[in-house]
Short mmCIF file of C-alpha atoms and ligand atoms in Angstrom, two decimals:
data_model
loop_
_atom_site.label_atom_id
_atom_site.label_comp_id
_atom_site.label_asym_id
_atom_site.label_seq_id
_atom_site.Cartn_x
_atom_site.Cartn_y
_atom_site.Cartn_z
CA UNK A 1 32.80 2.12 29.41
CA UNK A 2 29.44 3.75 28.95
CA UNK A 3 26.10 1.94 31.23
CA UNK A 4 23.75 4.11 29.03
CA UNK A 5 22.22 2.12 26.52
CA UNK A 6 21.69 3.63 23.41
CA UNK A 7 17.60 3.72 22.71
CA UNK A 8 16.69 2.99 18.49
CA UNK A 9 15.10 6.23 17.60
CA UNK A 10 11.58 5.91 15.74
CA UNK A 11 11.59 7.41 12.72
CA UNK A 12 9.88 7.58 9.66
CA UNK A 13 12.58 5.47 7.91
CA UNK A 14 12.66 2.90 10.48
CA UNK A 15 8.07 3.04 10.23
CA UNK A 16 9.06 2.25 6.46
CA UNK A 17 11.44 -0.53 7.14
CA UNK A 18 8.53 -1.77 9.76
CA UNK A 19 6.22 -2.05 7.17
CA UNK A 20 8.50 -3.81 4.53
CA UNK A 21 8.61 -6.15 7.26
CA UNK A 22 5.92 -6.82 8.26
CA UNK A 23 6.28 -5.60 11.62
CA UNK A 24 2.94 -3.93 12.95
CA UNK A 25 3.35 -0.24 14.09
CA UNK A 26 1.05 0.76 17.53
CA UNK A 27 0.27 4.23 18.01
CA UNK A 28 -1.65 6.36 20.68
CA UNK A 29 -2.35 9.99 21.41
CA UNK A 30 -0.74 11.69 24.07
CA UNK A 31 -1.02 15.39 25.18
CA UNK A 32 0.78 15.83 28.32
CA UNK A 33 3.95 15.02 29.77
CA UNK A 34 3.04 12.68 32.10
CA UNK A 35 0.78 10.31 29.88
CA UNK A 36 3.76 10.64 26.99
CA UNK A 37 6.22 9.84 29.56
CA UNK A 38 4.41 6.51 30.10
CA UNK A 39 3.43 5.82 26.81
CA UNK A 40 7.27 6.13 25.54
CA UNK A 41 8.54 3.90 28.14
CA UNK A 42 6.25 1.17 27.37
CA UNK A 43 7.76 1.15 23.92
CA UNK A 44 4.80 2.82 21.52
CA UNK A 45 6.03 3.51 18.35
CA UNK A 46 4.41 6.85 17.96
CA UNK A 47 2.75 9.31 20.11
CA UNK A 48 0.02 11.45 18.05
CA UNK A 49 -0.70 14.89 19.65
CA UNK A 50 -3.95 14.91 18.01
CA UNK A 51 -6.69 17.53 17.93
CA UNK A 52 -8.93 14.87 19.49
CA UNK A 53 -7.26 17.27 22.58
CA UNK A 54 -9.87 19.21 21.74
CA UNK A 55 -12.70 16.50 22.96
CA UNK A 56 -10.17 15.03 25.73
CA UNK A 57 -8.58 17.66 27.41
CA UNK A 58 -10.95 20.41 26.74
CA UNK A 59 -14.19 18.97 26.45
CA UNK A 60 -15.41 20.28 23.35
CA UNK A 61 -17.83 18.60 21.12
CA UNK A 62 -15.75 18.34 17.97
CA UNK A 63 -12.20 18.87 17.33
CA UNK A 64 -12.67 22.14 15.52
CA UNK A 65 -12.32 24.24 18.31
CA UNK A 66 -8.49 24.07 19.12
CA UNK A 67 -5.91 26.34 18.01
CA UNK A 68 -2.30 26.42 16.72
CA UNK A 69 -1.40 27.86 20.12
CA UNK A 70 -3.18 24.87 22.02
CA UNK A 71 -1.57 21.92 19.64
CA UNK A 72 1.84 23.63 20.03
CA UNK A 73 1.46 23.97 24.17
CA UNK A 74 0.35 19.83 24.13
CA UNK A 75 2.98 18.87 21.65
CA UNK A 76 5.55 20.62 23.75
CA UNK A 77 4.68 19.40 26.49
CA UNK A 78 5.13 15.23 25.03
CA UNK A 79 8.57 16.22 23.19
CA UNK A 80 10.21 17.10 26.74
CA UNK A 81 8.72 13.33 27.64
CA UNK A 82 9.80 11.30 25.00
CA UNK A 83 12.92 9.47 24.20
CA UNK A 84 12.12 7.19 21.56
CA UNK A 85 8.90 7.58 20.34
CA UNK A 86 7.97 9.79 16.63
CA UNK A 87 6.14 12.46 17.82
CA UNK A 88 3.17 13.38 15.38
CA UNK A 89 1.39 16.70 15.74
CA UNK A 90 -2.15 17.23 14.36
CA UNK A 91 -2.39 20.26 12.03
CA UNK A 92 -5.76 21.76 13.52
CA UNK A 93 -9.11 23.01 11.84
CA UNK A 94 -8.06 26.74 10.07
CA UNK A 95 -4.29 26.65 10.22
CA UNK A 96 -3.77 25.04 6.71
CA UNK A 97 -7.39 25.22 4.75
CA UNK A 98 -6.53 28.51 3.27
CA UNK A 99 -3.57 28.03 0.74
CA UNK A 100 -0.15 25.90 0.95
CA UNK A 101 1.71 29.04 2.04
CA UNK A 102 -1.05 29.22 5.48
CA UNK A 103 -0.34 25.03 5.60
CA UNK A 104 3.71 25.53 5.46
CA UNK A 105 3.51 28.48 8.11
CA UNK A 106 1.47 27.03 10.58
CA UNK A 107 3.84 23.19 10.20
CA UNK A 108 6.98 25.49 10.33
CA UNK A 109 5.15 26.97 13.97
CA UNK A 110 4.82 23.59 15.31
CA UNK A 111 8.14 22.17 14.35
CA UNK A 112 9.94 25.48 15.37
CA UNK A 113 7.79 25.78 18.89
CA UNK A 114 7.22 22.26 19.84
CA UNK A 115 10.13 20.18 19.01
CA UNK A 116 7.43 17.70 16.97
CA UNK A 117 8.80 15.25 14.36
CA UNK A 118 6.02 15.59 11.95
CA UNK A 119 2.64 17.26 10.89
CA UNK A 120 -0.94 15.37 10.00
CA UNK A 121 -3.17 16.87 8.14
CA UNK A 122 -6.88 15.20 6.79
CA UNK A 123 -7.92 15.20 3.89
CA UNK A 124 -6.84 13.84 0.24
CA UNK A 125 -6.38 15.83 -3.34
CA UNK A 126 -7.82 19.10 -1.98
CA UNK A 127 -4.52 19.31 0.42
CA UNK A 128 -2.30 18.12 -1.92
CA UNK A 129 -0.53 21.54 -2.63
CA UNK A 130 -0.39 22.50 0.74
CA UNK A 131 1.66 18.83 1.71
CA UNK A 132 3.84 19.73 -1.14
CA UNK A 133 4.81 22.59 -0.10
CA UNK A 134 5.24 21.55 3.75
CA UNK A 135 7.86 18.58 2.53
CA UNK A 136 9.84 20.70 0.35
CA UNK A 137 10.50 22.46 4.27
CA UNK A 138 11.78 18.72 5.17
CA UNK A 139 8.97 18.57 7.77
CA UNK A 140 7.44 15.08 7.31
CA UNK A 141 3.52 14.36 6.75
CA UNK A 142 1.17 11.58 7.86
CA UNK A 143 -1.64 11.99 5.94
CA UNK A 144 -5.60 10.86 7.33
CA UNK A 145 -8.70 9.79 5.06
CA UNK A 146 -12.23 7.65 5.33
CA UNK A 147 -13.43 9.81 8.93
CA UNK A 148 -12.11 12.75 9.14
CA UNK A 149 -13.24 14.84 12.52
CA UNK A 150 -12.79 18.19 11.34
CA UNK A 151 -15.24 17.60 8.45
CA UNK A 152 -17.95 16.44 10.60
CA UNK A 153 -20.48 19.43 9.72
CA UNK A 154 -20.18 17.87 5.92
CA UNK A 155 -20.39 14.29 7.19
CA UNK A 156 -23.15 15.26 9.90
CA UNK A 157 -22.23 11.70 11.14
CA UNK A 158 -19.17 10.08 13.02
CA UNK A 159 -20.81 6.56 11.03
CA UNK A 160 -18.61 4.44 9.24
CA UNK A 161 -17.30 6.21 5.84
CA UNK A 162 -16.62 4.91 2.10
CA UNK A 163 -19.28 1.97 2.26
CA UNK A 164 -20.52 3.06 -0.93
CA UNK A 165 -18.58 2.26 -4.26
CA UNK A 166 -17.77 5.55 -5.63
CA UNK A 167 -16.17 6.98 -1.72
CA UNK A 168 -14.39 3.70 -1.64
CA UNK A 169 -12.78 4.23 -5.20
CA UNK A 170 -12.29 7.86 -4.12
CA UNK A 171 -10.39 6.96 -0.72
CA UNK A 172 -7.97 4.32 -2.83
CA UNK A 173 -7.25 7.48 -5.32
CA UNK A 174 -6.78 9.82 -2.47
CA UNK A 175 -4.41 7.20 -0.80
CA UNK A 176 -2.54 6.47 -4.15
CA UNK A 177 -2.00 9.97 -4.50
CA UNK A 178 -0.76 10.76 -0.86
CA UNK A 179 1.59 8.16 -1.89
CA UNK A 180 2.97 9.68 -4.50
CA UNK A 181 3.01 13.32 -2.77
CA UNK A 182 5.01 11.82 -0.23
CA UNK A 183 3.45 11.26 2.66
CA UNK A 184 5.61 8.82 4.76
CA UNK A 185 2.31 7.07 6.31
CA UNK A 186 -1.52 7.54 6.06
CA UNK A 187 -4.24 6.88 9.00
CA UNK A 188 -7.46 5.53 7.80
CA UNK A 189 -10.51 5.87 10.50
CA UNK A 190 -13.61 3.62 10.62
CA UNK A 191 -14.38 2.19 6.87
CA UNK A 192 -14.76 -1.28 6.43
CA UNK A 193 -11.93 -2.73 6.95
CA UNK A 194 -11.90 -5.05 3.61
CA UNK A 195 -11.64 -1.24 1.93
CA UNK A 196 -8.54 -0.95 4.40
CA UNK A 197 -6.59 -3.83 3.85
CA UNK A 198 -6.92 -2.92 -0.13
CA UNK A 199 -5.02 0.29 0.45
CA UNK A 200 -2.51 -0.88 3.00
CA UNK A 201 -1.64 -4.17 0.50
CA UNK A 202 -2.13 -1.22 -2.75
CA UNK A 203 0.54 1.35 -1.16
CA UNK A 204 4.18 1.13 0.24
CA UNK A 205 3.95 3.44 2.85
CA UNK A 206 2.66 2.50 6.29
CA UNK A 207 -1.11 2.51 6.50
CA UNK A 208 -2.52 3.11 10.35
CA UNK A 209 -6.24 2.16 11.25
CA UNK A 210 -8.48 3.39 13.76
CA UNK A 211 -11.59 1.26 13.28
CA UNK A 212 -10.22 0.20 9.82
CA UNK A 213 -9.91 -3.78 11.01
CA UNK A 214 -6.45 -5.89 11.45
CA UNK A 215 -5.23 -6.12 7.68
CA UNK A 216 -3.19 -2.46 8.07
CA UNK A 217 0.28 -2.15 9.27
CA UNK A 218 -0.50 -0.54 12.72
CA UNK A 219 -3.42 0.71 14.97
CA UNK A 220 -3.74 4.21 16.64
CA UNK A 221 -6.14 4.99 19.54
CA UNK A 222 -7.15 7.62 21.94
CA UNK A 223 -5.44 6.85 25.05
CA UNK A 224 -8.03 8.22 27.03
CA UNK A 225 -10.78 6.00 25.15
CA UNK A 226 -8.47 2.65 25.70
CA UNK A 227 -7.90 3.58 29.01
CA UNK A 228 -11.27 3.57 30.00
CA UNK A 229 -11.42 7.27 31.33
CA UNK A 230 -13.82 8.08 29.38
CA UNK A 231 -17.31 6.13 29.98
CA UNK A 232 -19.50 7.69 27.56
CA UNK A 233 -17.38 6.94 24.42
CA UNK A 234 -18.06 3.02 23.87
CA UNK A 235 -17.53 2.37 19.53
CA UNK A 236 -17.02 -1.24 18.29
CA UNK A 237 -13.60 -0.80 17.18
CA UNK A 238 -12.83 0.63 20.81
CA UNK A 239 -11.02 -2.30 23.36
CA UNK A 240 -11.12 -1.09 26.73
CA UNK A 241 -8.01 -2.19 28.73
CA UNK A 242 -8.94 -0.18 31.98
CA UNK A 243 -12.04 1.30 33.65
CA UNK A 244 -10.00 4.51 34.68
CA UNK A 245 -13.01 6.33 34.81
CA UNK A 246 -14.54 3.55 37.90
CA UNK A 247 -11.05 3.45 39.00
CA UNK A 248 -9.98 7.30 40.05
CA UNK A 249 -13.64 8.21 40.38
CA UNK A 250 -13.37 5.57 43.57
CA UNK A 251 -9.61 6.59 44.39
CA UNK A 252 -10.96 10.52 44.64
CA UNK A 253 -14.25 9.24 46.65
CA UNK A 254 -11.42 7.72 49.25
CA UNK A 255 -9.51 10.84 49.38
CA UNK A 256 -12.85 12.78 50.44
CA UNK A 257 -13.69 10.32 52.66
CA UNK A 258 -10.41 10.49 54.22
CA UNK A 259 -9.48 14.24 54.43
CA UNK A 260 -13.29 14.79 55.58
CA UNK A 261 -12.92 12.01 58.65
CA UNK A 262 -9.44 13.14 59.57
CA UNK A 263 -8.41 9.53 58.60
CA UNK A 264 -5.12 11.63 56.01
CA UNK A 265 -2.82 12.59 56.52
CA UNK A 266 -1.73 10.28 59.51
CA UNK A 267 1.41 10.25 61.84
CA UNK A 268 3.50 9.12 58.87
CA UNK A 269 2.68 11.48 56.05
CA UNK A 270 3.62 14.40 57.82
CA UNK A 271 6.70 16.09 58.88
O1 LIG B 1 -6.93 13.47 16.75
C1 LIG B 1 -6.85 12.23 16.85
O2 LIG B 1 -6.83 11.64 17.93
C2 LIG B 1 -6.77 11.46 15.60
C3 LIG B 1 -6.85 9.97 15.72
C4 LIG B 1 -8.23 9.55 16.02
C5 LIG B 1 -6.31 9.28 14.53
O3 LIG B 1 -6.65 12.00 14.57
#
């Protein structure tokens, strides 16, 4: 008789069935082994390689910067981790803006190259072709609307979107639509979150909120953000359940301290 207990595989049927239920869905970004590792085992339901890798792990300004190349190498990385999780990979800026055939190629690159288990892409009827034409490969989409990073040079703000009338009746559409495209979920980051809880109660499909309030069907973070390793990124909708940054910044100031006093390694930790 087998010990090994079979783990319940997310996927984007069993997100669906989640939602019927009534079951909220948590999600967090992940873009190394390690963290995804960690994230798995503590049961999240899906791990988003997003491009916010482009603020985290590279320190860029706005998540235009990273590649195809880059999202492929983190997404890797977290499917060699994970044994449970959906893994969710983040189409980047310029690898599916150009036509559907540019949108299919570069999801085909990350399914193919990373092991990933599905592609987001932002945006709402100006993509719709190019999601199209990435299902009919069988690769699954999560679509994103309200703030969308990679259109911050339109925005010029990372404020709160669709607080006027006609944006809000716009996002609904774009949601609808998605929908009906096929999109098996939808993340909807910081509008109000009345707006939200209209499109998650308006659409079947799983709705996830970053700063979209508690009436959606799951929440997504940055890791890094909720884990407090970042101090400079403080938002409303952000709860903090760690001061990483207070905590290693102390455990590295030991270390010096140590190595410089002699103090490590002592009779024990060595051979
Ligand atoms: O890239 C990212 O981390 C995201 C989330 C903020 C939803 O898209």
């Amino acid at each position: 008789m087998s010990v090994h207990k079979e783990v319940k595989k997310i996927t984007t049927h069993v997100l669906q069935e989640m939602k019927m239920k009534g079951e909220k869905i948590a999600m967090l970004t992940g873009y190394d082994f390690s963290m995804a590792k960690i994230l798995d085992q503590a049961g999240i339901d899906i791990i988003l390689v997003g491009d916010s890798a482009s603020n985290v792990m590279a320190g860029h300004e706005t998540t235009l910067p990273i590649t195809l190349d880059q999202m492929i190498y983190h997404a890797s990385s977290v499917v060699r981790a994970v044994n449970r999780a959906l893994v969710v990979v983040d189409l980047p800026f310029g690898s599916y803006q150009g036509d559907s055939k540019q949108a299919l190629t570069s999801s085909i690159r990350i399914m193919k190259e990373s092991g990933g288990h599905a592609v987001k892409l932002e945006g709402g009827q100006e993509i719709v072709e190019s999601i199209r034409r990435i299902l009919s490969a069988g690769i699954p989409v999560m679509g994103h609307l309200g703030l969308t990073p990679q259109s911050i040079y339109k925005f010029g703000t990372y404020t709160v979107r669709a607080k006027e009338k006609d944006e809000a009746a716009q996002l609904i559409a774009d949601a609808k639509l998605l929908e009906e495209t096929g999109c098996f979920a939808i993340v909807l980051e910081k509008i109000p979150a009345k707006l939200a809880q209209e499109v998650a109660s308006s659409i079947d499909i799983p709705v996830i909120g970053i700063g979209a309030g508690n009436g959606v069907d799951g929440q997504v973070l940055v890791s890094h953000d909720m884990l407090g390793i970042n101090n400079e990124f403080n938002p409303r909708f952000l709860r903090k359940y760690h001061n990483l940054y207070e905590e290693m910044l102390t455990s590295f100031e030991s270390y010096i301290k140590d190595v410089r006093s002699s103090d490590f390694p002592n009779d024990k930790e060595q051979y």
